[in-house]
């Protein structure tokens, strides 16, 4: 009888603490103006930068015909497994990107000529939404009067206007961003892009008519839900959406490092004009 | 609360308010987490240069002297815009020039602190000049010479031309004014002060109450840690990137050798101004420390994207032009 009581008591206490820890884990930290606190160093843990759509692992981003199966392009060959591509699930809601017929043809041409065409290879600014899911971290600085994104890749930055800034006065690589809160979700409307950035390494692209509406929703202190609605009626049959998790770095990892890659591509871009 | 207590409280509040108003002291607004608020978009564009021109003998100069120098600067700007006179064009094959003033933001006034115009940013040494260690500058001379005269390799050219960081010491530290793109945006979050330098869209992230990273890590703009001393943000930076050793702009040329340390102090003195002070301790390049100060002024101007590398046709043309010249 006494043992049974103890067991029940212990079980109830255990359940209580487990329940409490789940509640605590789901608590959303409060930041400036009573809104969820977005501050921190964030990064995805997915393969979206390789390809937004579902893909198997493959030997390289750019392949050439082989005697039996496709082989890595000769310019990637020396990298061996380092130049290969890991598998990834689709982050596109509905699985595939709704390209118009001719636009899909261009996407496929981009893919076949990846080495020459992907702006990431030349360390160009990544644009939006690609900056979010590159395999590099970014830090959000969130205060009462400003929200600012600093990206590790290429030292890209993005000031989020909190008052409507009007139409973008000029096209740019990172576009113009206007942010506001809808309940506990921080919404950013970004437009004013040029047509030079891509959406991933697989040739998915956009035109200068791109508009991206991002939604950042904290799920708890360490995980944020990220959605981006992509509109570009010139090449897509309808608006479409990507969705993924962002993870917050903690402890010693929570420090944004620097990856200013411009100097690393000087030989690639300017090498042919060096003095012999 | 009784009436007596209420009255005492009101008297106390009135006294505090009156003291603040009559003393003229600016009370710095605090961020949501309690740090003094330095946030906003700031500019250090100014006609005052790092070193004191020889025609000025003192740090502080009269209003008349500043006005005279401003007029000279305006004339120079006019000449830059119209080198052949108003409406005139160069003859075929003539020099068409480079940037006109539409591209520039050199400032239109001298630094003014404590009601007086300044002839230099440098406040110490008192002569307003860099205390250069000439032997070191002589050693570095050939690579500096190559930077401006040779086009054999992209890495020889200046960091501004390479689109890696801004010209001179625009990004700092110390953050010095250059001919254009002199804006900085400061945003604070718990444990951090982020200074975005317009040229070259560099976010310098100051970690508060932290330690320096290992010496093996030498990032662009150095490794900055900071702390608050009262309402002043103190930032210490070391481990400067080795390629940022020589920083050249039209308005200043400085060396920053391995082991150099820069201490900066940011104090908000009004809604519209931050007093920016710095001290450079670099025993390899200088005989003594050197110090400077200038205001960072609030501005309503928006900072647009400084995308440099993405359109750097100039670097390819500089190199290709040199190769073509060799083949003639």
Coordinates of C-alpha atoms in Angstrom, one line a residue:
Chain A
X1 CA 0.0 0.0 0.0
X2 CA 2.7 2.4 1.1
X3 CA 4.8 1.5 -2.0
X4 CA 1.9 2.0 -4.3
X5 CA 1.3 5.5 -2.8
X6 CA 5.0 6.4 -3.2
X7 CA 5.0 5.2 -6.9
X8 CA 1.8 7.2 -7.6
X9 CA 3.3 10.3 -5.9
X10 CA 6.6 10.0 -7.7
X11 CA 4.8 9.5 -11.0
X12 CA 2.7 12.6 -10.4
X13 CA 5.7 14.7 -9.4
X14 CA 7.6 13.5 -12.5
X15 CA 4.7 14.3 -14.8
X16 CA 4.3 17.7 -13.2
X17 CA 8.0 18.6 -13.8
X18 CA 7.9 17.2 -17.4
X19 CA 4.8 19.2 -18.1
X20 CA 6.5 22.3 -16.6
X21 CA 9.6 21.8 -18.7
X22 CA 7.5 21.6 -21.9
X23 CA 5.8 24.8 -21.0
X24 CA 9.1 26.5 -20.2
X25 CA 10.6 25.2 -23.4
X26 CA 7.7 26.8 -25.4
X27 CA 7.9 30.1 -23.6
X28 CA 8.5 32.9 -26.1
X29 CA 11.0 35.5 -24.8
X30 CA 9.7 39.0 -24.8
X31 CA 11.7 41.8 -26.4
X32 CA 11.2 45.5 -27.1
X33 CA 7.7 46.9 -27.1
X34 CA 6.4 43.7 -25.6
X35 CA 6.9 41.8 -28.8
X36 CA 8.7 38.5 -29.2
X37 CA 12.5 39.0 -28.9
X38 CA 14.1 38.2 -32.3
X39 CA 17.6 39.0 -31.1
X40 CA 20.2 36.3 -31.6
X41 CA 22.4 34.4 -34.1
X42 CA 20.3 32.2 -36.3
X43 CA 20.9 29.6 -39.0
X44 CA 18.9 27.0 -40.9
X45 CA 19.8 23.3 -40.7
X46 CA 18.5 22.2 -44.1
X47 CA 19.7 21.8 -47.7
X48 CA 17.6 24.6 -49.2
X49 CA 20.6 26.5 -50.6
X50 CA 21.5 23.5 -52.8
X51 CA 17.9 23.2 -54.1
X52 CA 14.7 24.5 -52.7
X53 CA 12.9 21.5 -54.2
X54 CA 13.3 17.9 -53.0
X55 CA 16.5 16.3 -54.4
X56 CA 18.6 13.2 -54.0
X57 CA 22.3 13.3 -53.2
X58 CA 24.4 13.7 -56.3
X59 CA 28.0 13.9 -57.4
X60 CA 28.1 17.6 -58.1
X61 CA 26.0 20.7 -58.7
X62 CA 27.0 20.6 -62.4
X63 CA 27.3 17.3 -64.2
X64 CA 28.5 16.2 -67.6
X65 CA 27.6 13.1 -69.6
X66 CA 29.6 10.0 -68.5
X67 CA 30.0 6.6 -70.0
X68 CA 27.6 5.0 -67.6
X69 CA 26.2 7.8 -65.3
X70 CA 26.7 11.6 -65.3
X71 CA 30.1 12.7 -63.9
X72 CA 31.1 15.9 -62.1
X73 CA 32.0 18.8 -64.4
X74 CA 35.8 18.8 -64.9
X75 CA 36.2 22.1 -63.0
X76 CA 34.6 20.4 -59.9
X77 CA 36.2 17.0 -60.2
X78 CA 39.2 17.7 -58.0
X79 CA 37.0 18.4 -55.0
X80 CA 35.8 14.8 -54.8
X81 CA 33.2 14.3 -52.2
X82 CA 33.6 17.9 -51.0
X83 CA 32.1 19.0 -54.3
X84 CA 29.1 16.7 -54.1
X85 CA 25.5 17.5 -53.1
X86 CA 23.7 16.2 -50.0
X87 CA 20.0 15.2 -50.3
X88 CA 17.3 17.5 -49.1
X89 CA 13.5 17.6 -48.7
X90 CA 11.6 20.3 -50.4
X91 CA 11.0 23.5 -48.5
X92 CA 8.5 24.6 -51.1
X93 CA 4.9 24.4 -49.9
X94 CA 3.3 22.2 -52.5
X95 CA 6.8 20.7 -53.4
X96 CA 7.5 22.3 -56.7
X97 CA 8.0 25.9 -57.9
X98 CA 5.2 27.0 -60.3
X99 CA 7.3 28.3 -63.2
X100 CA 5.8 29.4 -66.5
X101 CA 6.9 27.2 -69.3
X102 CA 9.7 29.4 -70.8
X103 CA 10.9 30.4 -67.3
X104 CA 11.3 26.7 -66.4
X105 CA 13.5 26.3 -69.5
X106 CA 15.7 29.2 -68.3
X107 CA 15.9 27.6 -64.8
X108 CA 17.1 24.4 -66.4
X109 CA 19.7 26.3 -68.5
X110 CA 20.9 28.0 -65.3
X111 CA 21.3 24.7 -63.7
X112 CA 23.3 23.2 -66.6
X113 CA 25.6 26.3 -66.5
X114 CA 25.9 26.6 -62.7
X115 CA 29.6 27.3 -62.6
X116 CA 29.2 30.4 -64.8
X117 CA 25.9 31.7 -63.6
X118 CA 25.4 31.2 -59.9
X119 CA 26.1 34.6 -58.2
X120 CA 27.2 32.8 -55.0
X121 CA 30.3 31.5 -56.9
X122 CA 31.4 35.1 -57.5
X123 CA 30.6 36.1 -53.9
X124 CA 27.9 38.5 -55.0
X125 CA 25.3 39.7 -52.5
X126 CA 22.8 36.9 -51.9
X127 CA 19.5 38.7 -52.1
X128 CA 16.3 37.7 -50.3
X129 CA 15.2 35.1 -49.4
X130 CA 18.4 33.2 -50.2
X131 CA 20.4 35.1 -47.5
X132 CA 18.2 33.3 -44.9
X133 CA 19.0 29.7 -45.8
X134 CA 22.6 29.9 -46.9
X135 CA 24.9 27.6 -44.9
X136 CA 26.0 30.6 -42.9
X137 CA 24.6 32.3 -39.8
X138 CA 23.0 35.7 -39.5
X139 CA 22.4 37.9 -36.5
X140 CA 19.3 39.9 -35.9
X141 CA 19.6 43.1 -33.9
X142 CA 16.1 43.9 -32.7
X143 CA 15.4 47.1 -30.7
X144 CA 12.5 49.4 -30.1
X145 CA 13.4 51.6 -33.1
X146 CA 15.3 49.3 -35.5
X147 CA 15.5 45.8 -36.8
X148 CA 18.8 45.0 -38.6
X149 CA 20.0 41.8 -40.1
X150 CA 23.8 41.1 -40.5
X151 CA 24.7 38.1 -42.6
X152 CA 27.9 36.2 -42.3
X153 CA 28.0 35.4 -46.0
X154 CA 29.6 38.2 -48.0
X155 CA 29.1 40.6 -45.1
X156 CA 25.6 41.3 -46.5
X157 CA 23.4 43.6 -44.4
X158 CA 19.8 44.6 -44.4
X159 CA 18.1 47.4 -42.5
X160 CA 14.4 46.8 -42.0
X161 CA 12.5 50.0 -42.1
X162 CA 9.8 50.0 -39.4
X163 CA 7.9 53.0 -40.9
X164 CA 6.7 52.5 -44.5
X165 CA 9.6 53.8 -46.6
X166 CA 7.6 54.3 -49.8
X167 CA 8.5 52.7 -53.1
X168 CA 12.2 51.6 -53.4
X169 CA 14.0 54.5 -55.2
X170 CA 16.4 52.1 -56.9
X171 CA 16.8 48.4 -57.5
X172 CA 19.4 46.7 -55.4
X173 CA 20.8 43.3 -54.5
X174 CA 19.3 43.0 -51.1
X175 CA 16.2 45.1 -51.9
X176 CA 14.3 47.4 -49.6
X177 CA 12.6 45.9 -46.6
X178 CA 9.7 47.2 -44.6
X179 CA 8.8 45.3 -41.4
X180 CA 5.8 45.3 -39.1
X181 CA 4.1 43.1 -36.5
X182 CA 1.0 41.0 -37.1
X183 CA 0.3 39.7 -33.6
X184 CA 3.5 37.8 -32.6
X185 CA 4.7 37.4 -36.2
X186 CA 7.2 39.9 -37.6
X187 CA 6.4 40.4 -41.3
X188 CA 8.8 41.9 -43.8
X189 CA 7.8 43.0 -47.2
X190 CA 10.9 43.2 -49.4
X191 CA 11.0 44.4 -53.0
X192 CA 13.1 46.7 -55.2
X193 CA 15.4 43.9 -56.2
X194 CA 17.6 43.6 -59.3
X195 CA 17.4 40.4 -61.4
X196 CA 20.9 39.3 -60.6
X197 CA 20.4 37.1 -57.5
X198 CA 19.3 33.5 -57.5
X199 CA 17.1 31.5 -55.0
X200 CA 19.5 28.5 -54.7
X201 CA 22.4 26.7 -56.4
X202 CA 20.0 24.9 -58.7
X203 CA 19.3 27.8 -61.0
X204 CA 16.0 28.8 -59.4
X205 CA 15.8 32.5 -60.1
X206 CA 13.5 35.6 -60.2
X207 CA 13.2 38.9 -62.1
X208 CA 13.3 42.5 -60.9
X209 CA 9.5 42.2 -60.3
X210 CA 10.2 39.9 -57.3
X211 CA 8.3 40.7 -54.1
X212 CA 9.1 38.6 -51.0
X213 CA 6.8 38.7 -47.9
X214 CA 8.6 37.0 -45.1
X215 CA 7.1 35.9 -41.8
X216 CA 9.3 35.3 -38.7
X217 CA 7.4 33.6 -35.9
X218 CA 9.2 32.5 -32.7
X219 CA 8.1 29.1 -31.6
X220 CA 10.2 29.2 -28.5
X221 CA 13.5 30.7 -27.3
X222 CA 15.5 28.6 -29.8
X223 CA 13.4 27.9 -32.9
X224 CA 11.8 30.3 -35.3
X225 CA 9.3 29.5 -38.0
X226 CA 10.3 31.2 -41.3
X227 CA 7.9 31.6 -44.2
X228 CA 8.4 33.5 -47.4
X229 CA 5.8 34.2 -50.0
X230 CA 7.4 34.7 -53.4
X231 CA 5.6 36.7 -56.0
X232 CA 7.0 37.4 -59.5
X233 CA 4.2 37.2 -62.1
X234 CA 6.7 37.5 -64.9
X235 CA 7.9 33.9 -64.4
X236 CA 5.6 32.2 -62.0
X237 CA 2.1 31.1 -62.6
X238 CA 1.0 32.0 -59.1
X239 CA 2.6 33.2 -55.8
X240 CA 4.3 30.4 -53.9
X241 CA 5.7 29.9 -50.5
X242 CA 8.8 28.4 -48.8
X243 CA 8.7 27.3 -45.1
X244 CA 11.5 26.2 -42.8
X245 CA 12.9 26.4 -39.3
X246 CA 15.6 28.8 -38.1
X247 CA 17.7 27.7 -35.1
X248 CA 19.2 30.0 -32.6
X249 CA 22.9 29.5 -31.7
X250 CA 23.7 29.3 -28.0
X251 CA 26.8 29.6 -25.8
X252 CA 30.2 30.1 -27.5
X253 CA 28.6 29.3 -30.9
X254 CA 26.4 32.4 -30.7
X255 CA 29.0 34.7 -32.3
X256 CA 28.6 35.8 -35.9
X257 CA 31.8 35.1 -37.8
X258 CA 33.0 36.9 -40.9
X259 CA 32.9 35.5 -44.4
X260 CA 33.9 38.3 -46.6
X261 CA 34.6 36.2 -49.7
X262 CA 35.4 38.9 -52.2
X263 CA 39.1 38.4 -51.8
X264 CA 38.7 34.6 -52.3
X265 CA 37.3 35.1 -55.8
X266 CA 39.7 37.6 -57.1
X267 CA 41.7 34.9 -58.9
X268 CA 38.5 33.5 -60.4
X269 CA 37.3 36.9 -61.6
X270 CA 40.5 38.8 -62.4
X271 CA 43.1 36.0 -62.7
X272 CA 43.3 36.2 -66.5
X273 CA 44.6 39.8 -66.3
X274 CA 47.4 39.2 -63.9
X275 CA 50.9 40.1 -65.0
X276 CA 52.8 37.1 -66.2
Chain B
X1 CA 0.8 58.0 0.3
X2 CA 0.1 60.9 2.7
X3 CA 0.0 64.5 1.6
X4 CA 3.3 65.3 3.3
X5 CA 5.1 62.5 1.5
X6 CA 3.4 63.5 -1.8
X7 CA 4.6 67.1 -1.4
X8 CA 8.1 66.0 -0.6
X9 CA 8.1 63.7 -3.7
X10 CA 6.9 66.6 -5.9
X11 CA 9.5 69.0 -4.5
X12 CA 12.2 66.3 -5.2
X13 CA 11.0 65.8 -8.8
X14 CA 10.8 69.5 -9.4
X15 CA 14.3 69.9 -8.0
X16 CA 15.7 67.1 -10.2
X17 CA 13.9 68.5 -13.3
X18 CA 15.1 72.0 -12.6
X19 CA 18.7 70.8 -12.0
X20 CA 18.7 69.0 -15.3
X21 CA 17.2 71.9 -17.2
X22 CA 19.4 74.6 -15.6
X23 CA 22.6 72.6 -15.7
X24 CA 22.0 72.0 -19.4
X25 CA 23.2 68.4 -19.1
X26 CA 21.8 66.0 -21.6
X27 CA 20.1 63.0 -20.1
X28 CA 20.8 60.0 -22.4
X29 CA 17.8 57.9 -23.3
X30 CA 18.1 54.2 -22.4
X31 CA 17.4 51.2 -24.6
X32 CA 14.7 48.7 -23.6
X33 CA 17.4 46.7 -21.7
X34 CA 18.8 49.7 -19.9
X35 CA 22.0 50.6 -21.9
X36 CA 22.6 54.2 -23.0
X37 CA 21.0 54.6 -26.4
X38 CA 23.4 55.4 -29.3
X39 CA 21.1 54.2 -32.0
X40 CA 20.4 55.9 -35.2
X41 CA 22.0 56.9 -38.5
X42 CA 25.1 59.1 -38.1
X43 CA 27.6 60.9 -40.3
X44 CA 31.1 62.1 -39.7
X45 CA 31.4 63.9 -43.1
X46 CA 33.5 66.9 -42.5
X47 CA 36.0 69.2 -44.1
X48 CA 38.3 68.7 -41.1
X49 CA 41.1 66.2 -41.9
X50 CA 42.8 63.7 -39.7
X51 CA 46.1 65.7 -39.7
X52 CA 46.3 69.5 -39.3
X53 CA 47.2 71.3 -42.6
X54 CA 50.4 73.3 -42.3
X55 CA 48.6 76.6 -42.7
X56 CA 46.8 76.1 -39.4
X57 CA 48.9 76.4 -36.2
X58 CA 46.3 75.5 -33.5
X59 CA 43.7 72.9 -32.9
X60 CA 40.9 75.4 -32.5
X61 CA 40.5 78.0 -35.3
X62 CA 38.5 81.2 -35.5
X63 CA 35.2 81.4 -37.3
X64 CA 36.8 83.6 -39.9
X65 CA 39.6 81.1 -40.6
X66 CA 37.0 78.3 -41.0
X67 CA 34.8 80.4 -43.3
X68 CA 37.8 81.2 -45.5
X69 CA 38.8 77.5 -45.7
X70 CA 35.2 76.6 -46.5
X71 CA 35.1 79.0 -49.4
X72 CA 38.4 77.6 -50.8
X73 CA 36.8 74.1 -50.5
X74 CA 33.7 75.3 -52.4
X75 CA 35.9 76.7 -55.2
X76 CA 37.7 73.4 -55.4
X77 CA 34.4 71.6 -55.7
X78 CA 33.3 73.9 -58.5
X79 CA 36.5 73.2 -60.3
X80 CA 36.0 69.5 -59.9
X81 CA 32.5 69.8 -61.5
X82 CA 33.5 72.2 -64.2
X83 CA 37.3 71.7 -64.8
X84 CA 37.0 73.5 -68.2
X85 CA 34.7 76.2 -67.0
X86 CA 30.9 76.4 -66.9
X87 CA 29.4 74.6 -69.9
X88 CA 32.8 73.9 -71.5
X89 CA 33.9 70.4 -72.6
X90 CA 37.4 68.9 -72.9
X91 CA 38.9 68.6 -76.4
X92 CA 39.0 65.2 -78.0
X93 CA 41.4 63.0 -76.1
X94 CA 41.4 65.4 -73.1
X95 CA 40.9 64.3 -69.5
X96 CA 37.2 63.9 -68.7
X97 CA 38.0 63.6 -65.0
X98 CA 36.5 61.1 -62.5
X99 CA 33.7 61.6 -60.0
X100 CA 31.9 64.9 -59.9
X101 CA 30.4 66.2 -56.7
X102 CA 27.1 64.3 -57.2
X103 CA 29.1 61.2 -56.1
X104 CA 30.7 62.9 -53.2
X105 CA 29.8 63.7 -49.6
X106 CA 32.9 65.5 -48.3
X107 CA 31.0 67.5 -45.7
X108 CA 30.5 71.3 -46.0
X109 CA 31.8 72.4 -42.7
X110 CA 34.6 71.9 -40.2
X111 CA 34.3 69.9 -37.0
X112 CA 32.8 72.1 -34.3
X113 CA 33.3 71.0 -30.7
X114 CA 32.6 73.1 -27.6
X115 CA 31.6 76.0 -29.9
X116 CA 35.0 76.1 -31.7
X117 CA 36.0 74.9 -35.1
X118 CA 38.7 72.3 -35.3
X119 CA 41.7 72.3 -37.7
X120 CA 42.4 68.5 -37.3
X121 CA 40.8 65.4 -35.9
X122 CA 44.0 64.6 -34.1
X123 CA 44.1 66.2 -30.6
X124 CA 47.4 64.5 -29.5
X125 CA 50.2 65.0 -30.4
X126 CA 49.4 68.7 -30.0
X127 CA 50.8 69.6 -33.4
X128 CA 48.0 67.6 -35.0
X129 CA 50.3 65.4 -36.9
X130 CA 50.8 61.6 -36.9
X131 CA 53.9 60.7 -34.9
X132 CA 55.2 58.5 -37.7
X133 CA 58.1 56.2 -37.0
X134 CA 59.8 57.0 -40.3
X135 CA 61.9 53.8 -40.4
X136 CA 58.7 51.7 -40.4
X137 CA 57.0 53.9 -43.1
X138 CA 60.2 53.6 -45.2
X139 CA 60.0 49.8 -44.9
X140 CA 56.3 49.8 -45.9
X141 CA 57.0 52.4 -48.6
X142 CA 57.5 50.1 -51.6
X143 CA 54.2 48.3 -51.1
X144 CA 52.4 51.6 -50.6
X145 CA 54.0 52.9 -53.8
X146 CA 52.9 49.8 -55.7
X147 CA 49.4 50.2 -54.5
X148 CA 49.0 53.5 -56.4
X149 CA 51.3 52.8 -59.4
X150 CA 51.2 49.1 -60.3
X151 CA 48.5 47.0 -61.7
X152 CA 50.1 43.6 -61.8
X153 CA 47.8 41.8 -59.4
X154 CA 44.5 42.7 -57.8
X155 CA 45.8 42.1 -54.3
X156 CA 48.3 44.9 -54.7
X157 CA 45.6 47.5 -55.2
X158 CA 43.9 49.3 -52.3
X159 CA 41.1 47.6 -50.3
X160 CA 38.6 50.3 -51.4
X161 CA 39.3 49.5 -55.1
X162 CA 39.1 45.8 -54.4
X163 CA 35.7 46.4 -52.7
X164 CA 36.7 44.6 -49.6
X165 CA 36.4 47.4 -47.0
X166 CA 35.9 51.1 -47.5
X167 CA 38.7 53.5 -48.6
X168 CA 41.1 54.6 -45.9
X169 CA 39.9 54.0 -42.4
X170 CA 36.2 54.7 -43.1
X171 CA 35.2 51.5 -41.3
X172 CA 38.0 51.9 -38.8
X173 CA 38.8 51.6 -36.1
X174 CA 39.3 54.5 -35.8
X175 CA 36.4 55.5 -38.0
X176 CA 37.7 58.4 -40.1
X177 CA 35.8 60.6 -42.6
X178 CA 36.5 60.1 -46.3
X179 CA 35.3 61.8 -49.5
X180 CA 31.9 60.0 -49.6
X181 CA 29.6 57.5 -48.0
X182 CA 30.4 58.7 -44.5
X183 CA 27.3 57.2 -42.8
X184 CA 27.1 54.8 -39.9
X185 CA 24.0 53.1 -38.5
X186 CA 24.1 51.9 -34.9
X187 CA 21.7 49.3 -33.6
X188 CA 21.9 47.9 -30.1
X189 CA 20.8 44.6 -28.6
X190 CA 21.5 43.0 -25.3
X191 CA 25.2 42.3 -25.2
X192 CA 26.0 43.9 -28.6
X193 CA 26.5 47.2 -30.3
X194 CA 26.4 46.9 -34.1
X195 CA 27.9 49.6 -36.2
X196 CA 27.1 49.3 -39.9
X197 CA 29.6 51.2 -42.0
X198 CA 28.1 52.5 -45.2
X199 CA 31.3 51.8 -47.1
X200 CA 31.5 48.7 -47.6
X201 CA 28.2 47.6 -45.9
X202 CA 30.3 46.2 -43.0
X203 CA 28.6 45.4 -39.8
X204 CA 31.2 45.8 -37.0
X205 CA 29.7 43.9 -34.1
X206 CA 31.0 45.0 -30.7
X207 CA 30.6 42.2 -28.1
X208 CA 30.0 43.8 -24.7
X209 CA 31.7 42.5 -21.5
X210 CA 33.4 39.8 -23.6
X211 CA 37.0 38.7 -24.3
X212 CA 39.0 39.0 -27.5
X213 CA 38.9 36.0 -29.8
X214 CA 42.2 34.1 -30.2
X215 CA 45.0 36.0 -32.0
X216 CA 44.8 33.6 -34.9
X217 CA 41.5 35.3 -35.9
X218 CA 42.2 38.6 -37.5
X219 CA 38.9 39.9 -39.1
X220 CA 38.4 42.9 -41.3
X221 CA 37.8 45.9 -39.0
X222 CA 39.5 44.0 -36.2
X223 CA 38.1 42.2 -33.2
X224 CA 36.1 44.7 -31.1
X225 CA 34.9 44.2 -27.5
X226 CA 33.3 46.9 -25.4
X227 CA 31.9 47.9 -22.0
X228 CA 30.1 50.9 -20.5
X229 CA 31.9 53.4 -18.3
X230 CA 28.9 55.4 -17.0
X231 CA 27.2 56.6 -20.2
X232 CA 30.2 56.2 -22.4
X233 CA 30.7 53.1 -24.6
X234 CA 34.4 52.1 -24.6
X235 CA 35.5 49.8 -27.4
X236 CA 38.8 48.1 -27.6
X237 CA 39.9 46.6 -30.9
X238 CA 43.0 44.5 -31.7
X239 CA 44.0 41.8 -34.2
X240 CA 43.4 44.0 -37.2
X241 CA 43.4 42.2 -40.5
X242 CA 47.0 42.0 -41.9
X243 CA 45.8 43.4 -45.3
X244 CA 44.4 46.5 -43.5
X245 CA 47.9 47.5 -42.4
X246 CA 47.9 50.5 -44.8
X247 CA 44.8 52.5 -45.0
X248 CA 44.7 55.1 -47.7
X249 CA 42.2 57.7 -48.6
X250 CA 42.6 61.2 -50.1
X251 CA 42.1 62.7 -46.7
X252 CA 44.3 60.4 -44.6
X253 CA 46.9 57.7 -44.8
X254 CA 47.6 55.6 -41.8
X255 CA 49.5 52.5 -40.8
X256 CA 48.1 49.9 -38.4
X257 CA 50.6 47.2 -37.7
X258 CA 50.3 43.8 -36.0
X259 CA 49.8 44.3 -32.3
X260 CA 48.2 47.7 -32.7
X261 CA 45.3 48.5 -30.3
X262 CA 42.6 51.1 -30.8
X263 CA 40.4 52.4 -28.0
X264 CA 37.3 54.3 -28.9
X265 CA 34.8 56.1 -26.7
X266 CA 31.3 56.9 -27.8
X267 CA 29.4 59.4 -25.6
X268 CA 26.0 60.7 -26.7
X269 CA 26.0 64.4 -25.8
X270 CA 22.7 65.4 -27.3
X271 CA 19.8 64.0 -29.4
X272 CA 21.8 64.9 -32.5
X273 CA 25.4 64.2 -31.6
X274 CA 27.7 61.5 -30.3
X275 CA 31.2 62.6 -29.2
X276 CA 33.6 60.0 -30.8
X277 CA 37.0 59.9 -29.3
X278 CA 39.8 57.4 -30.1
X279 CA 43.4 56.5 -29.1
X280 CA 45.7 54.5 -31.3
X281 CA 48.5 52.6 -29.7
X282 CA 50.8 51.2 -32.3
X283 CA 54.4 51.2 -31.3
X284 CA 55.7 49.7 -34.5
X285 CA 54.4 52.5 -36.7
X286 CA 54.4 55.5 -34.4
X287 CA 56.7 57.0 -31.8
X288 CA 53.9 57.8 -29.5
X289 CA 50.1 57.1 -29.1
X290 CA 47.9 59.4 -31.1
X291 CA 44.4 60.6 -30.2
X292 CA 41.5 62.2 -32.0
X293 CA 38.0 63.3 -31.6
X294 CA 35.0 64.3 -33.7
X295 CA 31.3 64.4 -33.5
X296 CA 29.0 61.9 -35.1
X297 CA 26.0 63.9 -36.3
X298 CA 22.5 62.5 -36.5
X299 CA 21.0 62.5 -40.0
X300 CA 17.6 61.7 -41.5
X301 CA 19.3 60.5 -44.7
X302 CA 18.7 56.9 -45.7
X303 CA 21.6 54.6 -46.3
X304 CA 21.4 52.9 -49.7
X305 CA 23.2 49.7 -50.6
X306 CA 26.9 50.1 -51.2
X307 CA 27.2 47.2 -53.6
X308 CA 30.8 47.5 -54.8
X309 CA 32.2 44.2 -55.7
X310 CA 29.2 43.2 -57.8
X311 CA 29.8 46.0 -60.2
X312 CA 33.6 46.3 -60.0
X313 CA 34.3 46.6 -63.7
X314 CA 37.1 49.0 -62.8
X315 CA 39.4 46.3 -61.3
X316 CA 39.2 44.2 -64.4
X317 CA 39.8 47.3 -66.6
X318 CA 42.7 48.5 -64.5
X319 CA 44.4 45.1 -64.8
X320 CA 43.4 44.6 -68.5
X321 CA 44.5 48.1 -69.3
X322 CA 47.9 47.5 -67.8
X323 CA 48.4 44.3 -69.8
X324 CA 47.3 46.1 -73.0
X325 CA 49.8 48.8 -72.3
X326 CA 52.6 46.2 -71.8
X327 CA 51.8 44.7 -75.2
X328 CA 52.0 48.0 -77.1

